[in-house]
mmCIF file of C-alpha atoms in Angstrom:
data_model
loop_
_atom_site.group_PDB
_atom_site.id
_atom_site.type_symbol
_atom_site.label_atom_id
_atom_site.label_comp_id
_atom_site.label_asym_id
_atom_site.label_seq_id
_atom_site.Cartn_x
_atom_site.Cartn_y
_atom_site.Cartn_z
ATOM 1 C CA UNK E 237 0.000 -0.005 0.004
ATOM 2 C CA UNK E 238 1.509 3.337 -0.994
ATOM 3 C CA UNK E 239 1.436 6.033 1.662
ATOM 4 C CA UNK E 240 2.654 9.574 1.945
ATOM 5 C CA UNK E 241 3.851 10.970 5.223
ATOM 6 C CA UNK E 242 2.226 13.760 7.108
ATOM 7 C CA UNK E 243 3.674 15.033 10.347
ATOM 8 C CA UNK E 244 6.465 13.098 12.004
ATOM 9 C CA UNK E 245 6.784 12.463 15.705
ATOM 10 C CA UNK E 246 8.103 10.234 18.430
ATOM 11 C CA UNK E 247 8.008 6.516 17.810
ATOM 12 C CA UNK E 248 6.152 5.962 21.119
ATOM 13 C CA UNK E 249 3.189 7.984 19.846
ATOM 14 C CA UNK E 250 0.372 6.326 17.871
ATOM 15 C CA UNK E 251 0.451 6.623 14.103
ATOM 16 C CA UNK E 252 -2.866 7.704 12.572
ATOM 17 C CA UNK E 253 -3.567 6.296 9.133
ATOM 18 C CA UNK E 254 -5.826 8.714 7.222
ATOM 19 C CA UNK E 255 -7.942 6.939 4.586
ATOM 20 C CA UNK E 256 -9.525 8.940 1.784
ATOM 21 C CA UNK E 257 -10.423 8.739 -1.913
ATOM 22 C CA UNK E 258 -9.139 10.995 -4.646
ATOM 23 C CA UNK E 259 -11.015 14.329 -5.049
ATOM 24 C CA UNK E 260 -13.957 14.042 -7.400
ATOM 25 C CA UNK E 261 -14.242 10.276 -7.020
ATOM 26 C CA UNK E 262 -17.582 9.043 -8.373
ATOM 27 C CA UNK E 263 -17.625 5.711 -6.500
ATOM 28 C CA UNK E 264 -20.693 4.468 -4.656
ATOM 29 C CA UNK E 265 -20.851 4.008 -0.911
ATOM 30 C CA UNK E 266 -19.803 0.373 -1.050
ATOM 31 C CA UNK E 267 -16.899 1.125 -3.353
ATOM 32 C CA UNK E 268 -15.676 3.250 -0.438
ATOM 33 C CA UNK E 269 -16.554 0.429 1.987
ATOM 34 C CA UNK E 270 -14.498 -2.109 0.031
ATOM 35 C CA UNK E 271 -11.602 0.319 -0.484
ATOM 36 C CA UNK E 272 -11.439 1.254 3.210
ATOM 37 C CA UNK E 273 -11.836 -2.361 4.328
ATOM 38 C CA UNK E 274 -8.576 -3.168 2.564
ATOM 39 C CA UNK E 275 -6.835 -0.156 4.071
ATOM 40 C CA UNK E 276 -8.129 -0.901 7.574
ATOM 41 C CA UNK E 277 -6.631 -4.368 7.316
ATOM 42 C CA UNK E 278 -3.362 -2.900 6.058
ATOM 43 C CA UNK E 279 -3.236 -0.307 8.846
ATOM 44 C CA UNK E 280 -3.825 -2.815 11.646
ATOM 45 C CA UNK E 281 -1.135 -5.158 10.304
ATOM 46 C CA UNK E 282 1.332 -2.256 10.554
ATOM 47 C CA UNK E 283 0.156 -1.123 13.975
ATOM 48 C CA UNK E 284 -1.477 2.094 12.745
ATOM 49 C CA UNK E 285 -4.829 3.528 13.797
ATOM 50 C CA UNK E 286 -7.124 3.819 10.758
ATOM 51 C CA UNK E 287 -9.334 6.918 10.396
ATOM 52 C CA UNK E 288 -11.673 7.672 7.497
ATOM 53 C CA UNK E 289 -11.652 11.154 5.974
ATOM 54 C CA UNK E 290 -14.730 11.771 3.810
ATOM 55 C CA UNK E 291 -14.787 15.348 5.065
ATOM 56 C CA UNK E 292 -11.968 17.030 3.201
ATOM 57 C CA UNK E 293 -12.409 15.090 -0.048
ATOM 58 C CA UNK E 294 -15.596 15.715 -2.068
ATOM 59 C CA UNK E 295 -17.902 12.800 -2.810
ATOM 60 C CA UNK E 296 -21.469 12.322 -4.024
ATOM 61 C CA UNK E 297 -22.541 11.805 -0.404
ATOM 62 C CA UNK E 298 -21.367 15.190 0.884
ATOM 63 C CA UNK E 299 -23.120 18.417 0.029
ATOM 64 C CA UNK E 300 -20.547 20.691 -1.621
ATOM 65 C CA UNK E 301 -21.280 23.346 0.992
ATOM 66 C CA UNK E 302 -20.280 20.929 3.750
ATOM 67 C CA UNK E 303 -16.869 19.917 2.393
ATOM 68 C CA UNK E 304 -14.337 20.475 5.167
ATOM 69 C CA UNK E 305 -17.130 20.676 7.761
ATOM 70 C CA UNK E 306 -18.812 17.269 8.031
ATOM 71 C CA UNK E 307 -17.514 13.730 7.581
ATOM 72 C CA UNK E 308 -19.853 11.825 5.216
ATOM 73 C CA UNK E 309 -18.481 8.465 6.418
ATOM 74 C CA UNK E 310 -19.877 9.186 9.845
ATOM 75 C CA UNK E 311 -23.365 9.678 8.432
ATOM 76 C CA UNK E 312 -23.457 5.913 7.903
ATOM 77 C CA UNK E 313 -20.612 4.226 9.787
ATOM 78 C CA UNK E 314 -18.601 4.715 12.959
ATOM 79 C CA UNK E 315 -14.905 5.428 12.760
ATOM 80 C CA UNK E 316 -13.040 2.088 12.726
ATOM 81 C CA UNK E 317 -11.298 2.410 16.100
ATOM 82 C CA UNK E 318 -13.196 5.351 17.561
ATOM 83 C CA UNK E 319 -10.558 7.969 16.730
ATOM 84 C CA UNK E 320 -12.014 11.223 15.433
ATOM 85 C CA UNK E 321 -10.675 12.966 12.373
ATOM 86 C CA UNK E 322 -9.729 16.013 14.446
ATOM 87 C CA UNK E 323 -7.777 13.863 16.903
ATOM 88 C CA UNK E 324 -5.963 12.124 14.071
ATOM 89 C CA UNK E 325 -4.904 15.278 12.250
ATOM 90 C CA UNK E 326 -3.725 16.788 15.534
ATOM 91 C CA UNK E 327 -1.589 13.753 16.265
ATOM 92 C CA UNK E 328 2.199 13.753 16.134
ATOM 93 C CA UNK E 329 2.430 10.862 13.636
ATOM 94 C CA UNK E 330 0.141 11.026 10.612
ATOM 95 C CA UNK E 331 0.224 8.987 7.415
ATOM 96 C CA UNK E 332 -1.980 9.649 4.441
ATOM 97 C CA UNK E 333 -2.930 6.366 2.767
ATOM 98 C CA UNK E 334 -3.125 6.189 -0.996
ATOM 99 C CA UNK E 335 -6.317 7.732 -2.351
ATOM 100 C CA UNK E 336 -6.275 5.471 -5.424
ATOM 101 C CA UNK E 337 -6.902 1.838 -6.186
ATOM 102 C CA UNK E 338 -3.556 0.095 -6.571
ATOM 103 C CA UNK E 339 -3.186 -3.208 -8.397
ATOM 104 C CA UNK E 340 -2.257 -5.965 -5.991
ATOM 105 C CA UNK E 341 -3.741 -4.342 -2.877
ATOM 106 C CA UNK E 342 -5.677 -6.734 -0.673
ATOM 107 C CA UNK E 343 -9.380 -5.949 -0.522
ATOM 108 C CA UNK E 344 -12.604 -7.953 -0.296
ATOM 109 C CA UNK E 345 -14.183 -9.077 -3.514
ATOM 110 C CA UNK E 346 -11.089 -8.868 -5.692
ATOM 111 C CA UNK E 347 -11.384 -12.443 -6.932
ATOM 112 C CA UNK E 348 -13.219 -15.745 -6.918
ATOM 113 C CA UNK E 349 -11.699 -16.796 -3.601
ATOM 114 C CA UNK E 350 -13.754 -14.170 -1.767
ATOM 115 C CA UNK E 351 -17.111 -15.105 -3.314
ATOM 116 C CA UNK E 352 -16.483 -18.829 -2.882
ATOM 117 C CA UNK E 353 -14.904 -18.429 0.593
ATOM 118 C CA UNK E 354 -11.846 -20.387 -0.536
ATOM 119 C CA UNK E 355 -9.644 -21.177 2.470
ATOM 120 C CA UNK E 356 -11.989 -19.087 4.606
ATOM 121 C CA UNK E 357 -11.102 -15.808 2.876
ATOM 122 C CA UNK E 358 -14.613 -14.359 3.137
ATOM 123 C CA UNK E 359 -14.733 -15.452 6.782
ATOM 124 C CA UNK E 360 -11.529 -13.515 7.428
ATOM 125 C CA UNK E 361 -12.890 -10.327 5.833
ATOM 126 C CA UNK E 362 -16.105 -10.698 7.872
ATOM 127 C CA UNK E 363 -14.017 -10.302 10.998
ATOM 128 C CA UNK E 364 -13.709 -6.581 10.243
ATOM 129 C CA UNK E 365 -17.489 -6.353 10.664
ATOM 130 C CA UNK E 366 -17.645 -8.636 13.706
ATOM 131 C CA UNK E 367 -14.904 -6.643 15.436
ATOM 132 C CA UNK E 368 -16.832 -3.382 14.862
ATOM 133 C CA UNK E 369 -14.281 -1.911 12.465
ATOM 134 C CA UNK E 370 -16.999 -1.372 9.796
ATOM 135 C CA UNK E 371 -19.931 -0.704 12.135
ATOM 136 C CA UNK E 372 -23.088 0.922 10.866
ATOM 137 C CA UNK E 373 -24.165 3.856 13.038
ATOM 138 C CA UNK E 374 -26.343 2.189 15.727
ATOM 139 C CA UNK E 375 -29.365 4.501 15.392
ATOM 140 C CA UNK E 376 -29.377 4.120 11.622
ATOM 141 C CA UNK E 377 -28.933 0.340 11.977
ATOM 142 C CA UNK E 378 -31.995 0.125 14.211
ATOM 143 C CA UNK E 379 -34.086 2.187 11.793
ATOM 144 C CA UNK E 380 -33.150 0.009 8.811
ATOM 145 C CA UNK E 381 -33.778 -3.260 10.679
ATOM 146 C CA UNK E 382 -37.127 -1.902 11.816
ATOM 147 C CA UNK E 383 -38.001 -1.243 8.159
ATOM 148 C CA UNK E 384 -36.868 -4.756 7.251
ATOM 149 C CA UNK E 385 -39.202 -6.227 9.870
ATOM 150 C CA UNK E 386 -42.134 -4.334 8.355
ATOM 151 C CA UNK E 387 -41.379 -5.668 4.876
ATOM 152 C CA UNK E 388 -41.249 -9.361 5.801
ATOM 153 C CA UNK E 389 -43.087 -11.729 8.125
ATOM 154 C CA UNK E 390 -40.998 -13.669 10.678
ATOM 155 C CA UNK E 391 -41.550 -16.969 8.832
ATOM 156 C CA UNK E 392 -40.703 -15.620 5.336
ATOM 157 C CA UNK E 393 -37.752 -17.214 3.626
ATOM 158 C CA UNK E 394 -36.216 -14.396 1.624
ATOM 159 C CA UNK E 395 -33.985 -14.619 -1.429
ATOM 160 C CA UNK E 396 -31.853 -11.496 -1.757
ATOM 161 C CA UNK E 397 -31.168 -10.499 -5.360
ATOM 162 C CA UNK E 398 -28.591 -7.921 -6.495
ATOM 163 C CA UNK E 399 -28.604 -6.771 -10.114
ATOM 164 C CA UNK E 400 -26.698 -3.711 -11.362
ATOM 165 C CA UNK E 401 -27.905 -2.021 -14.526
ATOM 166 C CA UNK E 402 -27.608 1.579 -15.767
ATOM 167 C CA UNK E 403 -23.964 2.573 -16.307
ATOM 168 C CA UNK E 404 -22.623 -0.938 -15.699
ATOM 169 C CA UNK E 405 -24.452 -2.209 -18.766
ATOM 170 C CA UNK E 406 -24.052 0.912 -20.897
ATOM 171 C CA UNK E 407 -20.465 1.870 -20.063
ATOM 172 C CA UNK E 408 -19.008 -1.580 -19.360
ATOM 173 C CA UNK E 409 -16.401 -0.122 -16.941
ATOM 174 C CA UNK E 410 -13.011 -1.794 -17.375
ATOM 175 C CA UNK E 411 -12.066 -4.113 -14.533
ATOM 176 C CA UNK E 412 -15.603 -4.283 -13.067
ATOM 177 C CA UNK E 413 -17.479 -7.577 -12.984
ATOM 178 C CA UNK E 414 -19.708 -8.296 -15.967
ATOM 179 C CA UNK E 415 -23.366 -8.231 -15.018
ATOM 180 C CA UNK E 416 -25.789 -10.942 -16.189
ATOM 181 C CA UNK E 417 -28.421 -10.440 -18.886
ATOM 182 C CA UNK E 418 -31.803 -9.907 -17.242
ATOM 183 C CA UNK E 419 -33.312 -12.991 -18.905
ATOM 184 C CA UNK E 420 -30.562 -15.213 -17.536
ATOM 185 C CA UNK E 421 -30.805 -13.648 -14.091
ATOM 186 C CA UNK E 422 -34.549 -14.315 -14.002
ATOM 187 C CA UNK E 423 -34.031 -17.969 -14.861
ATOM 188 C CA UNK E 424 -31.463 -18.369 -12.110
ATOM 189 C CA UNK E 425 -33.632 -16.557 -9.529
ATOM 190 C CA UNK E 426 -36.599 -18.850 -10.237
ATOM 191 C CA UNK E 427 -34.331 -21.920 -10.093
ATOM 192 C CA UNK E 428 -32.802 -20.917 -6.747
ATOM 193 C CA UNK E 429 -36.122 -19.870 -5.193
ATOM 194 C CA UNK E 430 -37.378 -23.401 -5.760
ATOM 195 C CA UNK E 431 -34.140 -25.120 -4.788
ATOM 196 C CA UNK E 432 -33.703 -23.126 -1.583
ATOM 197 C CA UNK E 433 -37.417 -22.985 -0.683
ATOM 198 C CA UNK E 434 -37.735 -19.186 -0.584
ATOM 199 C CA UNK E 435 -41.177 -17.559 -0.774
ATOM 200 C CA UNK E 436 -40.090 -13.902 -1.072
ATOM 201 C CA UNK E 437 -37.545 -11.894 -3.060
ATOM 202 C CA UNK E 438 -35.793 -8.756 -1.881
ATOM 203 C CA UNK E 439 -34.506 -7.010 -5.002
ATOM 204 C CA UNK E 440 -31.679 -4.482 -4.768
ATOM 205 C CA UNK E 441 -31.057 -2.482 -7.939
ATOM 206 C CA UNK E 442 -30.831 1.120 -9.017
ATOM 207 C CA UNK E 443 -32.280 0.389 -12.464
ATOM 208 C CA UNK E 444 -36.010 1.085 -12.988
ATOM 209 C CA UNK E 445 -36.159 -1.305 -15.950
ATOM 210 C CA UNK E 446 -34.889 -4.210 -13.845
ATOM 211 C CA UNK E 447 -37.290 -3.319 -11.045
ATOM 212 C CA UNK E 448 -40.262 -3.179 -13.393
ATOM 213 C CA UNK E 449 -39.365 -6.482 -15.063
ATOM 214 C CA UNK E 450 -39.197 -8.297 -11.729
ATOM 215 C CA UNK E 451 -42.371 -6.693 -10.376
ATOM 216 C CA UNK E 452 -44.260 -7.667 -13.557
ATOM 217 C CA UNK E 453 -43.228 -11.293 -13.146
ATOM 218 C CA UNK E 454 -43.170 -11.817 -9.378
ATOM 219 C CA UNK E 455 -45.642 -9.088 -8.321
ATOM 220 C CA UNK E 456 -46.018 -8.960 -4.496
ATOM 221 C CA UNK E 457 -43.527 -11.781 -4.052
ATOM 222 C CA UNK E 458 -40.834 -9.287 -5.067
ATOM 223 C CA UNK E 459 -40.198 -6.672 -2.373
ATOM 224 C CA UNK E 460 -38.311 -3.451 -3.083
ATOM 225 C CA UNK E 461 -37.530 -0.310 -1.122
ATOM 226 C CA UNK E 462 -39.721 2.723 -1.608
ATOM 227 C CA UNK E 463 -37.163 4.931 -3.323
ATOM 228 C CA UNK E 464 -36.559 6.572 -6.696
ATOM 229 C CA UNK E 465 -35.164 4.248 -9.344
ATOM 230 C CA UNK E 466 -33.403 5.469 -12.458
ATOM 231 C CA UNK E 467 -34.509 5.199 -16.081
ATOM 232 C CA UNK E 468 -31.084 5.288 -17.646
ATOM 233 C CA UNK E 469 -30.314 7.241 -20.819
ATOM 234 C CA UNK E 470 -27.988 4.803 -22.604
ATOM 235 C CA UNK E 471 -27.200 7.356 -25.317
ATOM 236 C CA UNK E 472 -25.531 9.680 -22.843
ATOM 237 C CA UNK E 473 -24.172 6.859 -20.654
ATOM 238 C CA UNK E 474 -23.081 9.080 -17.774
ATOM 239 C CA UNK E 475 -21.735 7.521 -14.575
ATOM 240 C CA UNK E 476 -24.600 6.738 -12.247
ATOM 241 C CA UNK E 477 -23.123 9.079 -9.619
ATOM 242 C CA UNK E 478 -23.931 12.070 -11.826
ATOM 243 C CA UNK E 479 -27.666 11.388 -11.711
ATOM 244 C CA UNK E 480 -29.059 13.551 -8.932
ATOM 245 C CA UNK E 481 -32.578 13.703 -7.549
ATOM 246 C CA UNK E 482 -34.063 17.112 -6.898
ATOM 247 C CA UNK E 483 -34.925 16.808 -3.234
ATOM 248 C CA UNK E 484 -33.729 18.197 0.060
ATOM 249 C CA UNK E 485 -30.635 16.504 1.499
ATOM 250 C CA UNK E 486 -30.186 14.305 -1.572
ATOM 251 C CA UNK E 487 -26.469 13.446 -1.022
ATOM 252 C CA UNK E 488 -27.180 11.961 2.409
ATOM 253 C CA UNK E 489 -30.348 10.167 1.270
ATOM 254 C CA UNK E 490 -28.532 8.550 -1.658
ATOM 255 C CA UNK E 491 -26.149 6.873 0.764
ATOM 256 C CA UNK E 492 -28.877 5.977 3.251
ATOM 257 C CA UNK E 493 -30.949 4.274 0.564
ATOM 258 C CA UNK E 494 -27.947 2.356 -0.699
ATOM 259 C CA UNK E 495 -26.966 1.258 2.804
ATOM 260 C CA UNK E 496 -30.579 0.262 3.538
ATOM 261 C CA UNK E 497 -30.646 -2.029 0.530
ATOM 262 C CA UNK E 498 -27.359 -3.695 1.458
ATOM 263 C CA UNK E 499 -28.150 -4.089 5.149
ATOM 264 C CA UNK E 500 -31.558 -5.636 4.376
ATOM 265 C CA UNK E 501 -29.869 -7.894 1.830
ATOM 266 C CA UNK E 502 -27.527 -9.099 4.542
ATOM 267 C CA UNK E 503 -30.506 -10.359 6.587
ATOM 268 C CA UNK E 504 -31.892 -12.526 3.767
ATOM 269 C CA UNK E 505 -31.730 -16.311 3.962
ATOM 270 C CA UNK E 506 -30.054 -16.780 0.573
ATOM 271 C CA UNK E 507 -28.470 -14.648 -2.143
ATOM 272 C CA UNK E 508 -28.359 -14.529 -5.955
ATOM 273 C CA UNK E 509 -26.267 -11.632 -7.156
ATOM 274 C CA UNK E 510 -24.166 -9.932 -9.746
ATOM 275 C CA UNK E 511 -20.730 -9.188 -8.407
ATOM 276 C CA UNK E 512 -20.460 -5.531 -7.298
ATOM 277 C CA UNK E 513 -19.972 -3.429 -4.189
ATOM 278 C CA UNK E 514 -23.433 -4.102 -2.806
ATOM 279 C CA UNK E 515 -22.922 -7.850 -3.056
ATOM 280 C CA UNK E 516 -19.536 -7.661 -1.350
ATOM 281 C CA UNK E 517 -20.983 -5.527 1.442
ATOM 282 C CA UNK E 518 -23.961 -7.856 1.982
ATOM 283 C CA UNK E 519 -21.707 -10.915 2.075
ATOM 284 C CA UNK E 520 -19.459 -9.294 4.675
ATOM 285 C CA UNK E 521 -22.393 -8.173 6.839
ATOM 286 C CA UNK E 522 -24.490 -11.322 6.502
ATOM 287 C CA UNK E 523 -24.173 -15.095 6.767
ATOM 288 C CA UNK E 524 -26.268 -16.660 4.033
ATOM 289 C CA UNK E 525 -27.369 -20.272 3.902
ATOM 290 C CA UNK E 526 -26.710 -20.372 0.175
ATOM 291 C CA UNK E 527 -25.061 -17.981 -2.287
ATOM 292 C CA UNK E 528 -24.916 -17.897 -6.061
ATOM 293 C CA UNK E 529 -22.988 -15.108 -7.775
ATOM 294 C CA UNK E 530 -22.754 -14.634 -11.543
ATOM 295 C CA UNK E 531 -19.213 -15.029 -12.748
ATOM 296 C CA UNK E 532 -18.640 -13.936 -16.343
ATOM 297 C CA UNK E 533 -15.249 -12.326 -15.752
ATOM 298 C CA UNK E 534 -14.639 -8.598 -15.845
ATOM 299 C CA UNK E 535 -15.248 -5.990 -18.522
ATOM 300 C CA UNK E 536 -12.148 -5.858 -20.689
ATOM 301 C CA UNK E 537 -10.646 -8.725 -18.694
ATOM 302 C CA UNK E 538 -12.818 -11.758 -19.474
ATOM 303 C CA UNK E 539 -11.510 -14.900 -17.852
ATOM 304 C CA UNK E 540 -9.236 -13.044 -15.438
ATOM 305 C CA UNK E 541 -9.931 -13.707 -11.758
#
């Protein structure tokens, strides 16, 4: 992991490891989650104290007027080891972690071994969640779980389904996992519902076309969150992060809705999913009886793990 030094100090003082993303990054909340998970692991191996800075680096989850004033990470998650950003920057030893993805860095979801839990790799990454290093803010957690309990009866067996559309399908971003055709995904969902004896579906997607297709076929069996879904303009093919909803507090609500989908996914009995940040997050937070993820390689890198 590449780092750049901040202030130096005595070796007996703790070293604060500031984690951030490059300015103007258009990644979704769980792209940050995956990125920081890798850096948290790296920091702890080196004896550093990891601290997330989504305050001084603009993102789609922070109102531009609040840059430098509020930490968007703390809207949704606690700081990994309870150290505040102010405390970290005022420390004697400060390291700024790389703000970019670096080939070869360890992070969850980077290959088949994670999704198949080869040699317990997924189990190891789940420890970050179990140890509270990626803890959802408790009040927000309670609100989302309360919503989940209103959506499903106690005896429902729920199949979580994750399908990315919009810019994934139109832009085919290099190095990202190829998403399944909707027709194939439907076939696999029906197959696994029967095989795993599920009576409900919880569908997580941002794409209005995918939502409508599932609702037409499964009707009330398919449960979705009450949020705004996107009808994507494939001719313009803008990154999904550039689609904004005209409503008060939209940056925060975008992240809350995303987190709500992933957290509810993590409570499902089983999972059928395209490989993406939401799937990785749900697999780290949850403990599914059965999992099937679509594996068609990566855009521009077919056949490469």
